[in-house]
PDB file of C-alpha atoms and ligand atoms in Angstrom:
ATOM      1  CA  UNK A   1     112.239  83.153  41.241  1.00 94.00           C
ATOM      2  CA  UNK A   2     114.972  85.432  41.761  1.00 98.00           C
ATOM      3  CA  UNK A   3     116.176  85.612  37.977  1.00 98.00           C
ATOM      4  CA  UNK A   4     112.681  85.525  36.539  1.00 97.00           C
ATOM      5  CA  UNK A   5     113.250  85.803  32.672  1.00 94.00           C
ATOM      6  CA  UNK A   6     116.746  86.932  33.150  1.00 98.00           C
ATOM      7  CA  UNK A   7     119.081  85.603  30.450  1.00 99.00           C
ATOM      8  CA  UNK A   8     122.586  84.287  31.634  1.00 99.00           C
ATOM      9  CA  UNK A   9     125.554  82.930  30.224  1.00 99.00           C
ATOM     10  CA  UNK A  10     127.764  80.620  32.374  1.00 99.00           C
ATOM     11  CA  UNK A  11     131.090  79.485  30.964  1.00 99.00           C
ATOM     12  CA  UNK A  12     132.515  76.269  32.622  1.00 98.00           C
ATOM     13  CA  UNK A  13     129.034  75.007  32.904  1.00 98.00           C
ATOM     14  CA  UNK A  14     129.844  71.045  32.108  1.00 98.00           C
ATOM     15  CA  UNK A  15     130.802  70.190  35.907  1.00 98.00           C
ATOM     16  CA  UNK A  16     131.614  71.692  39.302  1.00 98.00           C
ATOM     17  CA  UNK A  17     130.463  75.036  40.251  1.00 98.00           C
ATOM     18  CA  UNK A  18     129.274  75.992  36.603  1.00 99.00           C
ATOM     19  CA  UNK A  19     127.182  73.021  36.679  1.00 98.00           C
ATOM     20  CA  UNK A  20     125.621  73.863  40.133  1.00 99.00           C
ATOM     21  CA  UNK A  21     125.168  77.457  39.082  1.00 99.00           C
ATOM     22  CA  UNK A  22     123.392  76.589  35.836  1.00 99.00           C
ATOM     23  CA  UNK A  23     120.940  74.152  37.655  1.00 98.00           C
ATOM     24  CA  UNK A  24     120.326  76.897  40.539  1.00 98.00           C
ATOM     25  CA  UNK A  25     119.647  79.655  37.935  1.00 98.00           C
ATOM     26  CA  UNK A  26     117.243  77.521  35.960  1.00 98.00           C
ATOM     27  CA  UNK A  27     115.205  76.813  39.477  1.00 98.00           C
ATOM     28  CA  UNK A  28     115.039  80.573  39.905  1.00 98.00           C
ATOM     29  CA  UNK A  29     113.647  81.180  36.319  1.00 98.00           C
ATOM     30  CA  UNK A  30     116.881  82.020  34.123  1.00 98.00           C
ATOM     31  CA  UNK A  31     117.060  81.332  30.584  1.00 98.00           C
ATOM     32  CA  UNK A  32     120.650  80.055  29.979  1.00 98.00           C
ATOM     33  CA  UNK A  33     123.662  79.649  27.632  1.00 99.00           C
ATOM     34  CA  UNK A  34     126.120  76.963  28.923  1.00 99.00           C
ATOM     35  CA  UNK A  35     129.554  77.217  27.568  1.00 99.00           C
ATOM     36  CA  UNK A  36     132.555  74.588  27.835  1.00 99.00           C
ATOM     37  CA  UNK A  37     134.979  72.814  25.734  1.00 98.00           C
ATOM     38  CA  UNK A  38     133.374  69.685  27.054  1.00 98.00           C
ATOM     39  CA  UNK A  39     130.624  68.765  25.082  1.00 98.00           C
ATOM     40  CA  UNK A  40     129.583  65.228  26.549  1.00 98.00           C
ATOM     41  CA  UNK A  41     129.349  66.798  30.133  1.00 98.00           C
ATOM     42  CA  UNK A  42     127.911  69.919  29.020  1.00 98.00           C
ATOM     43  CA  UNK A  43     125.070  68.171  27.541  1.00 98.00           C
ATOM     44  CA  UNK A  44     124.663  66.250  30.671  1.00 98.00           C
ATOM     45  CA  UNK A  45     124.356  69.657  32.320  1.00 98.00           C
ATOM     46  CA  UNK A  46     121.847  70.559  30.006  1.00 98.00           C
ATOM     47  CA  UNK A  47     119.661  67.545  30.600  1.00 98.00           C
ATOM     48  CA  UNK A  48     119.803  68.384  34.510  1.00 98.00           C
ATOM     49  CA  UNK A  49     118.968  71.990  33.810  1.00 98.00           C
ATOM     50  CA  UNK A  50     115.785  71.017  31.458  1.00 98.00           C
ATOM     51  CA  UNK A  51     114.822  68.418  34.436  1.00 98.00           C
ATOM     52  CA  UNK A  52     114.930  71.457  36.823  1.00 97.00           C
ATOM     53  CA  UNK A  53     112.412  73.393  34.383  1.00 97.00           C
ATOM     54  CA  UNK A  54     114.995  75.764  32.640  1.00 98.00           C
ATOM     55  CA  UNK A  55     115.345  76.865  29.131  1.00 98.00           C
ATOM     56  CA  UNK A  56     119.074  76.463  28.021  1.00 98.00           C
ATOM     57  CA  UNK A  57     121.553  75.795  24.837  1.00 98.00           C
ATOM     58  CA  UNK A  58     125.025  74.622  24.914  1.00 99.00           C
ATOM     59  CA  UNK A  59     127.410  76.237  22.831  1.00 99.00           C
ATOM     60  CA  UNK A  60     130.881  74.553  22.614  1.00 98.00           C
ATOM     61  CA  UNK A  61     133.320  77.353  23.421  1.00 99.00           C
ATOM     62  CA  UNK A  62     137.070  77.630  24.409  1.00 99.00           C
ATOM     63  CA  UNK A  63     137.095  80.757  26.296  1.00 99.00           C
ATOM     64  CA  UNK A  64     140.813  81.216  25.428  1.00 98.00           C
ATOM     65  CA  UNK A  65     139.796  81.948  22.140  1.00 98.00           C
ATOM     66  CA  UNK A  66     138.096  85.278  21.408  1.00 98.00           C
ATOM     67  CA  UNK A  67     136.549  84.074  18.225  1.00 98.00           C
ATOM     68  CA  UNK A  68     134.723  81.347  20.159  1.00 99.00           C
ATOM     69  CA  UNK A  69     133.522  83.885  22.828  1.00 99.00           C
ATOM     70  CA  UNK A  70     132.193  86.228  20.192  1.00 98.00           C
ATOM     71  CA  UNK A  71     130.127  83.263  18.747  1.00 98.00           C
ATOM     72  CA  UNK A  72     129.084  82.538  22.252  1.00 99.00           C
ATOM     73  CA  UNK A  73     127.444  85.912  22.892  1.00 98.00           C
ATOM     74  CA  UNK A  74     126.190  85.791  19.146  1.00 98.00           C
ATOM     75  CA  UNK A  75     124.399  82.636  19.527  1.00 98.00           C
ATOM     76  CA  UNK A  76     122.809  83.726  22.651  1.00 98.00           C
ATOM     77  CA  UNK A  77     121.597  86.925  21.280  1.00 98.00           C
ATOM     78  CA  UNK A  78     120.168  84.816  18.549  1.00 98.00           C
ATOM     79  CA  UNK A  79     118.423  82.506  20.634  1.00 98.00           C
ATOM     80  CA  UNK A  80     116.895  84.955  23.515  1.00 98.00           C
ATOM     81  CA  UNK A  81     117.711  88.675  22.029  1.00 98.00           C
ATOM     82  CA  UNK A  82     119.592  89.977  25.459  1.00 98.00           C
ATOM     83  CA  UNK A  83     122.093  89.173  28.017  1.00 98.00           C
ATOM     84  CA  UNK A  84     121.240  90.154  31.457  1.00 99.00           C
ATOM     85  CA  UNK A  85     123.905  88.021  33.295  1.00 99.00           C
ATOM     86  CA  UNK A  86     127.505  86.744  32.504  1.00 99.00           C
ATOM     87  CA  UNK A  87     129.202  84.295  34.892  1.00 99.00           C
ATOM     88  CA  UNK A  88     132.942  83.978  33.929  1.00 99.00           C
ATOM     89  CA  UNK A  89     133.420  80.726  35.525  1.00 99.00           C
ATOM     90  CA  UNK A  90     135.481  78.486  33.189  1.00 99.00           C
ATOM     91  CA  UNK A  91     138.864  78.193  34.682  1.00 98.00           C
ATOM     92  CA  UNK A  92     142.039  75.817  34.767  1.00 98.00           C
ATOM     93  CA  UNK A  93     144.410  75.051  37.705  1.00 97.00           C
ATOM     94  CA  UNK A  94     148.010  74.449  37.637  1.00 95.00           C
ATOM     95  CA  UNK A  95     149.659  73.189  40.767  1.00 91.00           C
ATOM     96  CA  UNK A  96     153.515  73.195  40.043  1.00 91.00           C
ATOM     97  CA  UNK A  97     156.964  74.504  41.506  1.00 94.00           C
ATOM     98  CA  UNK A  98     157.914  77.768  39.804  1.00 98.00           C
ATOM     99  CA  UNK A  99     161.121  76.557  38.358  1.00 98.00           C
ATOM    100  CA  UNK A 100     159.477  73.351  36.616  1.00 97.00           C
ATOM    101  CA  UNK A 101     156.617  75.636  35.202  1.00 98.00           C
ATOM    102  CA  UNK A 102     157.032  75.983  31.240  1.00 98.00           C
ATOM    103  CA  UNK A 103     156.053  78.497  28.887  1.00 98.00           C
ATOM    104  CA  UNK A 104     153.225  76.546  27.542  1.00 98.00           C
ATOM    105  CA  UNK A 105     151.990  76.042  31.249  1.00 98.00           C
ATOM    106  CA  UNK A 106     151.999  79.905  31.858  1.00 98.00           C
ATOM    107  CA  UNK A 107     150.242  80.741  28.482  1.00 98.00           C
ATOM    108  CA  UNK A 108     147.502  77.975  29.070  1.00 98.00           C
ATOM    109  CA  UNK A 109     146.577  78.986  32.524  1.00 98.00           C
ATOM    110  CA  UNK A 110     146.573  82.954  31.521  1.00 98.00           C
ATOM    111  CA  UNK A 111     144.702  82.394  28.417  1.00 98.00           C
ATOM    112  CA  UNK A 112     141.626  80.420  30.043  1.00 99.00           C
ATOM    113  CA  UNK A 113     141.707  82.134  33.431  1.00 99.00           C
ATOM    114  CA  UNK A 114     142.653  85.720  32.578  1.00 99.00           C
ATOM    115  CA  UNK A 115     142.061  86.168  29.031  1.00 98.00           C
ATOM    116  CA  UNK A 116     138.842  84.124  28.830  1.00 99.00           C
ATOM    117  CA  UNK A 117     137.290  86.213  31.705  1.00 99.00           C
ATOM    118  CA  UNK A 118     138.423  89.567  29.992  1.00 99.00           C
ATOM    119  CA  UNK A 119     137.092  88.378  26.552  1.00 98.00           C
ATOM    120  CA  UNK A 120     133.623  87.308  28.155  1.00 99.00           C
ATOM    121  CA  UNK A 121     133.216  90.895  29.411  1.00 99.00           C
ATOM    122  CA  UNK A 122     134.347  92.426  26.471  1.00 98.00           C
ATOM    123  CA  UNK A 123     132.008  90.927  24.116  1.00 98.00           C
ATOM    124  CA  UNK A 124     129.176  91.240  26.623  1.00 98.00           C
ATOM    125  CA  UNK A 125     129.574  94.838  27.625  1.00 98.00           C
ATOM    126  CA  UNK A 126     128.556  96.639  24.539  1.00 98.00           C
ATOM    127  CA  UNK A 127     125.027  94.749  24.955  1.00 98.00           C
ATOM    128  CA  UNK A 128     124.673  95.565  28.506  1.00 98.00           C
ATOM    129  CA  UNK A 129     125.176  99.174  27.771  1.00 98.00           C
ATOM    130  CA  UNK A 130     122.745  99.048  25.189  1.00 98.00           C
ATOM    131  CA  UNK A 131     120.286  97.469  27.400  1.00 98.00           C
ATOM    132  CA  UNK A 132     120.917 100.092  30.277  1.00 98.00           C
ATOM    133  CA  UNK A 133     121.562  97.299  32.491  1.00 98.00           C
ATOM    134  CA  UNK A 134     123.777  94.083  33.086  1.00 98.00           C
ATOM    135  CA  UNK A 135     125.725  91.871  35.779  1.00 99.00           C
ATOM    136  CA  UNK A 136     128.877  90.362  35.497  1.00 99.00           C
ATOM    137  CA  UNK A 137     130.039  87.529  38.037  1.00 99.00           C
ATOM    138  CA  UNK A 138     133.730  86.207  37.621  1.00 99.00           C
ATOM    139  CA  UNK A 139     134.962  83.404  39.635  1.00 99.00           C
ATOM    140  CA  UNK A 140     138.331  84.119  41.103  1.00 99.00           C
ATOM    141  CA  UNK A 141     139.916  82.181  44.028  1.00 98.00           C
ATOM    142  CA  UNK A 142     141.211  82.400  47.691  1.00 97.00           C
ATOM    143  CA  UNK A 143     144.484  81.840  45.509  1.00 98.00           C
ATOM    144  CA  UNK A 144     144.147  85.590  44.453  1.00 98.00           C
ATOM    145  CA  UNK A 145     144.255  86.432  48.230  1.00 98.00           C
ATOM    146  CA  UNK A 146     146.831  84.331  49.873  1.00 97.00           C
ATOM    147  CA  UNK A 147     150.112  82.650  48.779  1.00 97.00           C
ATOM    148  CA  UNK A 148     149.884  78.864  48.229  1.00 92.00           C
ATOM    149  CA  UNK A 149     152.784  76.746  47.579  1.00 90.00           C
ATOM    150  CA  UNK A 150     153.160  75.952  43.872  1.00 92.00           C
ATOM    151  CA  UNK A 151     150.137  78.382  43.051  1.00 95.00           C
ATOM    152  CA  UNK A 152     152.156  81.449  41.669  1.00 98.00           C
ATOM    153  CA  UNK A 153     151.076  81.265  38.010  1.00 98.00           C
ATOM    154  CA  UNK A 154     147.327  80.270  39.180  1.00 98.00           C
ATOM    155  CA  UNK A 155     147.195  82.637  42.040  1.00 98.00           C
ATOM    156  CA  UNK A 156     148.746  85.412  39.732  1.00 98.00           C
ATOM    157  CA  UNK A 157     145.789  84.906  37.226  1.00 99.00           C
ATOM    158  CA  UNK A 158     143.074  84.978  40.104  1.00 99.00           C
ATOM    159  CA  UNK A 159     144.552  88.064  41.536  1.00 99.00           C
ATOM    160  CA  UNK A 160     144.256  89.424  37.976  1.00 99.00           C
ATOM    161  CA  UNK A 161     140.487  88.503  37.914  1.00 99.00           C
ATOM    162  CA  UNK A 162     139.878  90.347  41.102  1.00 99.00           C
ATOM    163  CA  UNK A 163     141.827  93.389  40.021  1.00 99.00           C
ATOM    164  CA  UNK A 164     140.130  93.168  36.701  1.00 99.00           C
ATOM    165  CA  UNK A 165     136.576  93.012  38.281  1.00 99.00           C
ATOM    166  CA  UNK A 166     137.312  95.897  40.383  1.00 98.00           C
ATOM    167  CA  UNK A 167     138.518  98.050  37.647  1.00 99.00           C
ATOM    168  CA  UNK A 168     135.424  97.307  35.346  1.00 99.00           C
ATOM    169  CA  UNK A 169     133.173  97.872  38.317  1.00 98.00           C
ATOM    170  CA  UNK A 170     134.316 101.182  38.607  1.00 98.00           C
ATOM    171  CA  UNK A 171     134.486 101.813  34.560  1.00 98.00           C
ATOM    172  CA  UNK A 172     130.966 100.502  34.074  1.00 98.00           C
ATOM    173  CA  UNK A 173     129.105 101.523  37.160  1.00 98.00           C
ATOM    174  CA  UNK A 174     127.386 104.707  35.226  1.00 98.00           C
ATOM    175  CA  UNK A 175     126.404 102.312  32.741  1.00 98.00           C
ATOM    176  CA  UNK A 176     124.225 100.335  35.265  1.00 98.00           C
ATOM    177  CA  UNK A 177     126.450  97.269  34.787  1.00 99.00           C
ATOM    178  CA  UNK A 178     127.870  95.756  37.875  1.00 99.00           C
ATOM    179  CA  UNK A 179     130.953  93.646  37.853  1.00 99.00           C
ATOM    180  CA  UNK A 180     132.113  91.509  40.685  1.00 99.00           C
ATOM    181  CA  UNK A 181     134.304  88.345  41.692  1.00 99.00           C
ATOM    182  CA  UNK A 182     133.849  85.563  44.143  1.00 98.00           C
ATOM    183  CA  UNK A 183     136.837  83.732  45.549  1.00 98.00           C
ATOM    184  CA  UNK A 184     136.111  80.275  46.482  1.00 98.00           C
ATOM    185  CA  UNK A 185     138.073  78.245  49.128  1.00 96.00           C
ATOM    186  CA  UNK A 186     138.082  74.565  48.540  1.00 95.00           C
ATOM    187  CA  UNK A 187     135.403  73.321  46.772  1.00 97.00           C
ATOM    188  CA  UNK A 188     134.378  69.471  45.710  1.00 97.00           C
ATOM    189  CA  UNK A 189     134.640  69.653  42.269  1.00 97.00           C
ATOM    190  CA  UNK A 190     136.625  67.358  39.461  1.00 96.00           C
ATOM    191  CA  UNK A 191     139.219  70.307  39.685  1.00 95.00           C
ATOM    192  CA  UNK A 192     139.985  69.791  43.473  1.00 95.00           C
ATOM    193  CA  UNK A 193     139.670  66.218  43.023  1.00 95.00           C
ATOM    194  CA  UNK A 194     142.200  66.432  40.289  1.00 94.00           C
ATOM    195  CA  UNK A 195     144.653  68.549  42.521  1.00 90.00           C
ATOM    196  CA  UNK A 196     144.642  66.198  45.325  1.00 93.00           C
ATOM    197  CA  UNK A 197     145.419  63.159  43.234  1.00 93.00           C
ATOM    198  CA  UNK A 198     148.501  65.279  41.754  1.00 89.00           C
ATOM    199  CA  UNK A 199     149.410  66.170  45.185  1.00 88.00           C
ATOM    200  CA  UNK A 200     148.999  62.638  46.449  1.00 92.00           C
ATOM    201  CA  UNK A 201     151.212  60.999  43.889  1.00 92.00           C
ATOM    202  CA  UNK A 202     153.951  63.801  44.123  1.00 87.00           C
ATOM    203  CA  UNK A 203     154.372  63.204  47.866  1.00 91.00           C
ATOM    204  CA  UNK A 204     153.717  59.503  47.718  1.00 96.00           C
ATOM    205  CA  UNK A 205     150.881  59.494  50.249  1.00 96.00           C
ATOM    206  CA  UNK A 206     147.169  58.585  49.937  1.00 97.00           C
ATOM    207  CA  UNK A 207     144.331  60.940  48.475  1.00 95.00           C
ATOM    208  CA  UNK A 208     142.579  60.694  51.798  1.00 95.00           C
ATOM    209  CA  UNK A 209     145.538  62.197  53.576  1.00 96.00           C
ATOM    210  CA  UNK A 210     145.814  65.023  51.274  1.00 93.00           C
ATOM    211  CA  UNK A 211     142.135  65.817  51.558  1.00 94.00           C
ATOM    212  CA  UNK A 212     142.435  65.642  55.292  1.00 93.00           C
ATOM    213  CA  UNK A 213     145.056  68.155  54.700  1.00 91.00           C
ATOM    214  CA  UNK A 214     143.094  70.399  52.501  1.00 87.00           C
ATOM    215  CA  UNK A 215     139.955  70.421  54.692  1.00 92.00           C
ATOM    216  CA  UNK A 216     142.288  71.428  57.791  1.00 87.00           C
ATOM    217  CA  UNK A 217     142.965  74.630  55.814  1.00 79.00           C
ATOM    218  CA  UNK A 218     139.478  76.221  56.445  1.00 84.00           C
ATOM    219  CA  UNK A 219     138.264  76.901  59.664  1.00 94.00           C
ATOM    220  CA  UNK A 220     134.963  74.768  59.001  1.00 96.00           C
ATOM    221  CA  UNK A 221     137.160  71.736  58.396  1.00 95.00           C
ATOM    222  CA  UNK A 222     135.348  70.609  55.306  1.00 96.00           C
ATOM    223  CA  UNK A 223     135.172  71.486  51.494  1.00 96.00           C
ATOM    224  CA  UNK A 224     132.367  73.547  50.123  1.00 97.00           C
ATOM    225  CA  UNK A 225     129.809  71.812  47.912  1.00 98.00           C
ATOM    226  CA  UNK A 226     129.413  73.440  44.448  1.00 98.00           C
ATOM    227  CA  UNK A 227     125.897  74.409  45.445  1.00 98.00           C
ATOM    228  CA  UNK A 228     127.199  76.588  48.466  1.00 98.00           C
ATOM    229  CA  UNK A 229     129.396  78.535  45.472  1.00 98.00           C
ATOM    230  CA  UNK A 230     126.531  78.908  43.178  1.00 99.00           C
ATOM    231  CA  UNK A 231     124.230  80.537  45.945  1.00 98.00           C
ATOM    232  CA  UNK A 232     127.042  83.250  46.220  1.00 98.00           C
ATOM    233  CA  UNK A 233     126.863  83.775  42.436  1.00 99.00           C
ATOM    234  CA  UNK A 234     123.197  83.862  42.493  1.00 99.00           C
ATOM    235  CA  UNK A 235     123.387  86.663  45.041  1.00 98.00           C
ATOM    236  CA  UNK A 236     125.922  88.824  43.038  1.00 99.00           C
ATOM    237  CA  UNK A 237     123.821  88.035  39.834  1.00 99.00           C
ATOM    238  CA  UNK A 238     120.098  88.756  41.477  1.00 98.00           C
ATOM    239  CA  UNK A 239     118.981  92.327  42.477  1.00 98.00           C
ATOM    240  CA  UNK A 240     119.364  91.107  46.345  1.00 98.00           C
ATOM    241  CA  UNK A 241     123.001  92.878  45.655  1.00 98.00           C
ATOM    242  CA  UNK A 242     122.064  96.202  43.652  1.00 98.00           C
ATOM    243  CA  UNK A 243     124.527  97.892  45.842  1.00 98.00           C
ATOM    244  CA  UNK A 244     127.437  95.770  45.394  1.00 98.00           C
ATOM    245  CA  UNK A 245     130.037  96.538  42.599  1.00 98.00           C
ATOM    246  CA  UNK A 246     134.075  96.170  41.998  1.00 98.00           C
ATOM    247  CA  UNK A 247     133.746  93.876  44.902  1.00 98.00           C
ATOM    248  CA  UNK A 248     134.888  90.407  45.774  1.00 98.00           C
ATOM    249  CA  UNK A 249     133.122  87.990  48.058  1.00 98.00           C
ATOM    250  CA  UNK A 250     134.970  85.344  49.670  1.00 98.00           C
ATOM    251  CA  UNK A 251     133.206  82.017  50.282  1.00 98.00           C
ATOM    252  CA  UNK A 252     135.947  79.863  51.774  1.00 96.00           C
ATOM    253  CA  UNK A 253     134.848  78.652  55.030  1.00 94.00           C
ATOM    254  CA  UNK A 254     137.117  80.883  56.810  1.00 94.00           C
ATOM    255  CA  UNK A 255     140.197  79.959  55.586  1.00 93.00           C
ATOM    256  CA  UNK A 256     141.838  83.335  54.755  1.00 95.00           C
ATOM    257  CA  UNK A 257     140.264  84.767  58.287  1.00 95.00           C
ATOM    258  CA  UNK A 258     142.798  82.846  60.148  1.00 91.00           C
TER     259      UNK A 258
HETATM  260  N1  LIG B 301     137.290  73.773  43.169  1.00 53.16           N
HETATM  261  C1  LIG B 301     138.122  74.683  43.825  1.00 53.16           C
HETATM  262  O1  LIG B 301     138.300  74.247  45.006  1.00 53.16           O
HETATM  263  C2  LIG B 301     138.062  75.961  43.317  1.00 53.16           C
HETATM  264  C3  LIG B 301     138.687  77.258  44.435  1.00 53.16           C
HETATM  265  C4  LIG B 301     138.597  78.323  43.796  1.00 53.16           C
HETATM  266  C5  LIG B 301     138.361  78.784  42.645  1.00 53.16           C
HETATM  267  N2  LIG B 301     137.964  77.921  41.586  1.00 53.16           N
HETATM  268  C6  LIG B 301     137.628  78.079  40.352  1.00 53.16           C
HETATM  269  O2  LIG B 301     136.098  77.701  40.212  1.00 53.16           O
HETATM  270  C7  LIG B 301     135.599  77.713  38.658  1.00 53.16           C
HETATM  271  C8  LIG B 301     135.220  76.560  38.565  1.00 53.16           C
HETATM  272  O3  LIG B 301     136.029  75.254  38.845  1.00 53.16           O
HETATM  273  P1  LIG B 301     135.429  74.089  39.369  1.00 53.16           P
HETATM  274  O4  LIG B 301     136.050  73.717  40.626  1.00 53.16           O
HETATM  275  O5  LIG B 301     133.953  73.771  39.065  1.00 53.16           O
HETATM  276  O6  LIG B 301     136.365  72.807  38.660  1.00 53.16           O
HETATM  277  P2  LIG B 301     135.821  72.077  37.303  1.00 53.16           P
HETATM  278  O7  LIG B 301     137.235  71.454  36.625  1.00 53.16           O
HETATM  279  O8  LIG B 301     134.948  71.148  37.547  1.00 53.16           O
HETATM  280  O9  LIG B 301     134.979  73.104  36.183  1.00 53.16           O
HETATM  281  C9  LIG B 301     136.046  73.824  35.184  1.00 53.16           C
HETATM  282  C10 LIG B 301     135.090  73.741  33.844  1.00 53.16           C
HETATM  283  O10 LIG B 301     135.830  74.848  33.109  1.00 53.16           O
HETATM  284  C11 LIG B 301     135.849  74.093  31.877  1.00 53.16           C
HETATM  285  N3  LIG B 301     136.911  74.903  30.960  1.00 53.16           N
HETATM  286  C12 LIG B 301     138.260  74.509  31.302  1.00 53.16           C
HETATM  287  N4  LIG B 301     138.950  75.248  30.281  1.00 53.16           N
HETATM  288  C13 LIG B 301     137.896  75.904  29.320  1.00 53.16           C
HETATM  289  C14 LIG B 301     138.119  76.549  28.346  1.00 53.16           C
HETATM  290  N5  LIG B 301     139.237  76.640  27.602  1.00 53.16           N
HETATM  291  N6  LIG B 301     136.826  76.791  27.807  1.00 53.16           N
HETATM  292  C15 LIG B 301     135.816  76.570  28.343  1.00 53.16           C
HETATM  293  N7  LIG B 301     135.625  76.067  29.285  1.00 53.16           N
HETATM  294  C16 LIG B 301     136.945  75.529  29.962  1.00 53.16           C
HETATM  295  C17 LIG B 301     136.009  72.825  32.121  1.00 53.16           C
HETATM  296  O11 LIG B 301     135.987  71.858  31.081  1.00 53.16           O
HETATM  297  C18 LIG B 301     135.094  72.588  33.256  1.00 53.16           C
HETATM  298  O12 LIG B 301     133.716  72.035  32.918  1.00 53.16           O
HETATM  299  C19 LIG B 301     137.312  78.086  38.072  1.00 53.16           C
HETATM  300  O13 LIG B 301     137.417  79.069  37.557  1.00 53.16           O
HETATM  301  C20 LIG B 301     138.561  77.759  39.313  1.00 53.16           C
HETATM  302  O14 LIG B 301     139.518  78.054  39.160  1.00 53.16           O
HETATM  303  C21 LIG B 301     137.457  76.369  41.982  1.00 53.16           C
END
């Protein structure tokens, strides 16, 4: 029980990495707030968390709206009276050639992936300062480390998340608040499945073929499960990592080591 009696907010908890993190945190004793725009899927996560023995609430939240993020934090305080851990995981992907990318595309990806992470931090930091402790884990991506074709805007936001986490790690160290990011490689979630579909349609080849290509990118030659990323998030959220702040952990199956 690495998170016994800890209170955690997990954004983007309806599916994928966020859902796996919510279930793992429940098994480790955390009480959670699950935040997402997808109420139906989030309520399925609520059930899975409760089945795993966890206490949880769902707060419908669009992380790109500051007012929603503020409400997410307030509801968590009303329910549990403290926030020990914030996992800024909600994100959207954009795979498009630069010249076809519209202003709306840019605004959407920036507002969820960058502003959403920042708002989460902004509204949690004052409470963590008051408590004298806290941990923030932001989900970035390999796209923030390496250049990927058709990923300029997405990669830009993820590079921004790595830089933001580093800066906040430095800013908040004296308040006993640790801030780090995790950069996953290819993880088998609805997001990646969606990417594969888009790419297959664009190139007129099968989804299986695109999936095989993606798998070849990592030296382990397979995708990660969402649970493998959740374990990294747990590590950074728990007292197992008390000497890590302002850092980024790559969980990418060796993709960027090549
Ligand atoms: N799957 C991968 O291969 C991969 C690789 C690197 C990084 N990531 C990152 O991991 C994180 C989780 O992604 P995933 O792969 O589990 O995808 P996913 O699509 O399964 O999960 C993302 C979740 O975020 C939610 N979300 C989207 N916009 C939101 C908003 N405005 N407000 C609140 N919630 C919102 C979605 O509803 C969804 O539940 C993302 O930040 C993503 O960029 C994923």
